């Protein structure tokens, strides 16, 4: 603030009082007993002037007083005038001169104008959180009263953040033209933690057990990430209620919290909270009855079905659950507004608590109307067709809940949508209110990311899930990565011609590159290009069962990189593997399929209860070049365990059978692109296609002593997954809730265990047969590691037409060299032409280094993994991280400990 002086405002006193007392000494009270004196006679104001004012008009100043020319005045009148002027908050100091002569001069110093408000030292609370809460604003009149109020307000804001040691020191910087800058120097101080929670009066449960029930936690080093260790007055009241709930569920019906005191330590850094409680005796349930005023209900049968049993310890939670159960039961029979009230019969002598649930007389309720509000884009019909109740129907609470779940599953509205019940125009009428809050259903995305599966990824899509507000789905999507490319256009009409028939179609082009690893290099093996379309139609059979059919026509072309895997214009099995060369070709697939679905999930987006079962059967052979029958099943079930825990089971499996004869020995009739594959991401703990039948091409290497041995480094082994005709996979997963802060970040961790396998395929023939070396006696020779010692394979080099190539030695013009020819003897000037000469030529050959080819992994034996994963809606986009360990695997499987996938939208 430079050379400008700063003046502490918090302790200032009203100026002008001393001057008033000096100008009117008679107004002072005597400090010692004195004889009574006569009051000074009233005098008359002869003239009245205002001096020192700059912005405020003199008449405005005088309007705050009762002083007027020609009016009598006394010392008390002058004192009151000074007080009135200072109370106006327009003036900083006031003096009234000329009291003895009657020529009064009101000399004033105006309060300055605020130029700006400056906050210094605030790091935890930013300016946008403090400035809107204080009264002082630029271009307003500066007053000390407002400063003191704003200091208190800022301190209160910090206390709400748990910082009770915060100190705010206000200062003013005087500027020209009677302006000031107001500076609040803030020392935030540490967050006040809860050092200790003491509980007095508890005998049945120790302090640690009771502290577990509270939201507030004692500050300890291992809770440095927790926000519940800071003091919060509202949380203190919540904890008292949590204590009461705990004791009431354990049978202590008379429990009460006598007092709860939070004391701030002298250093203002920590709080010590002390609860004084009275536990009282423990009660058991006595007789439990249901007194129903509804004639359709049998009270004795209802009481028998309640979770409360005589002789069990009293539990207030069970009482609440029983009220809910009885209310829902009444709702199932059409009594929307059934009034269930528990009546307690306390027996303090025998320590029992009898209960009578009184169900008031009620009439059957009918739906008068359904009111839909809040939808600006979505048509009413889209919501109404998901309702399981219509106007005029008998009310049913189960159907109301089912309607609520179906509307939520659309994904068009904000979460936690509920259908409200309101009284209708008559006691037997109910109005159902569906107040929806629409969310954006249009998606325009361009994203980039990195995947452990496909490395760098680009994705662009445009989609409207509620096209024209009719619930139609229109989508266009394109993907690009190092190993896959696709473009897809699709449209789905969920209610064709206003009938409950869904019809959709998709046109697609997909390019996929399979790959293997050699060392750290990822190499493309075969490429698959699919172009075609699919049509899907579905109809509901019941509330939970639905049936759908589909037809797909696609042209599939499988190719290999000629520069890597071809020799003399054709696929070379020694380079690509016989099993890959056999798959090359262009085929047309015409496939028809049917699916049967059972779905009772409460949400298709993030289910917490319910189950889903899907069975699919596909037949390829309605024309085209491929014929097979493929069946798959998948089922999942979810349980909400309370407290935010969600447990789920998922199982799936499938089998494909070719309806064609095998093309030859060692060749499976099911094409490599039609087989099942298993691994990341569906089987966490294994790499992509890391489970199931595969061919491992193991090269030979040299050890440190120069001995020939088989390579043991997995990254140096050519690994070609072949897929299989059968698979199964199961997963048990528990989603673990986190605190509110983590939930706001979108963190959803889980632990899981998986088991599965991929198997059943024709064992491929060896790509090459190497001769085992023998010693001078003809005995086979083995390497030091026990592997067979194999001789290199020598094969002739031919033209594309199959002609043997020879090396012809020549000398021309003093230059000696060799040249290729198809002549075994002599040479032809024209390649492949007539040979001339008698000199024999050496046949050109190629030497193939020996390798050991192993077929592994074809077994139904289960592979088992355990792991922990977390979903995070990060600033960079959705992120999924999994840490999974294989417990059981078989020879050839490719485990992977850590996998992740992240993308960013922009």
CSV table of N, CA, C and O in Angstrom, one decimal, residues 8 24 179 250 287 291 453 459 505 521 550 646 728 819:
chain,number,residue,atom,x,y,z
A,8,UNK,N,-6.4,1.3,11.4
A,8,UNK,CA,-7.2,0.2,11.9
A,8,UNK,C,-8.6,0.7,12.2
A,8,UNK,O,-8.8,1.7,12.9
A,24,UNK,N,-20.5,22.4,24.5
A,24,UNK,CA,-21.6,22.5,25.4
A,24,UNK,C,-21.2,21.9,26.8
A,24,UNK,O,-21.7,20.9,27.2
A,179,UNK,N,-11.7,9.4,-1.5
A,179,UNK,CA,-12.0,8.0,-1.9
A,179,UNK,C,-11.1,7.1,-1.0
A,179,UNK,O,-10.0,7.5,-0.6
A,250,UNK,N,-31.1,-51.4,18.7
A,250,UNK,CA,-30.6,-52.4,19.6
A,250,UNK,C,-31.5,-52.6,20.8
A,250,UNK,O,-31.1,-53.3,21.8
A,287,UNK,N,-46.4,-58.5,22.3
A,287,UNK,CA,-47.4,-59.0,21.3
A,287,UNK,C,-47.4,-58.0,20.2
A,287,UNK,O,-47.5,-56.7,20.4
A,291,UNK,N,-54.4,-54.1,13.5
A,291,UNK,CA,-55.8,-53.8,13.5
A,291,UNK,C,-56.2,-53.0,12.3
A,291,UNK,O,-55.8,-51.9,12.1
A,453,UNK,N,-5.6,-51.3,-25.2
A,453,UNK,CA,-5.9,-52.3,-26.2
A,453,UNK,C,-5.5,-51.8,-27.6
A,453,UNK,O,-4.9,-52.5,-28.4
A,459,UNK,N,-12.3,-40.8,-32.0
A,459,UNK,CA,-13.7,-41.1,-32.2
A,459,UNK,C,-14.5,-39.9,-32.4
A,459,UNK,O,-14.4,-38.9,-31.7
A,505,UNK,N,-32.4,-50.2,-37.8
A,505,UNK,CA,-31.5,-50.6,-38.9
A,505,UNK,C,-30.1,-50.0,-38.7
A,505,UNK,O,-30.0,-48.9,-38.2
A,521,UNK,N,7.5,-55.3,-30.3
A,521,UNK,CA,6.8,-54.8,-31.5
A,521,UNK,C,5.5,-55.5,-31.7
A,521,UNK,O,5.4,-56.7,-31.6
A,550,UNK,N,-33.5,-60.5,-36.0
A,550,UNK,CA,-32.6,-59.6,-36.8
A,550,UNK,C,-32.1,-60.3,-38.0
A,550,UNK,O,-32.1,-61.6,-38.1
A,646,UNK,N,-23.5,-52.3,-3.9
A,646,UNK,CA,-24.3,-53.0,-4.9
A,646,UNK,C,-23.5,-54.2,-5.3
A,646,UNK,O,-22.3,-54.2,-5.7
A,728,UNK,N,-17.2,-69.8,-21.8
A,728,UNK,CA,-18.1,-69.4,-20.7
A,728,UNK,C,-17.3,-68.4,-19.9
A,728,UNK,O,-16.1,-68.4,-19.8
A,819,UNK,N,23.7,-64.9,-61.7
A,819,UNK,CA,22.4,-64.3,-62.2
A,819,UNK,C,21.3,-65.4,-62.1
A,819,UNK,O,21.6,-66.6,-62.2
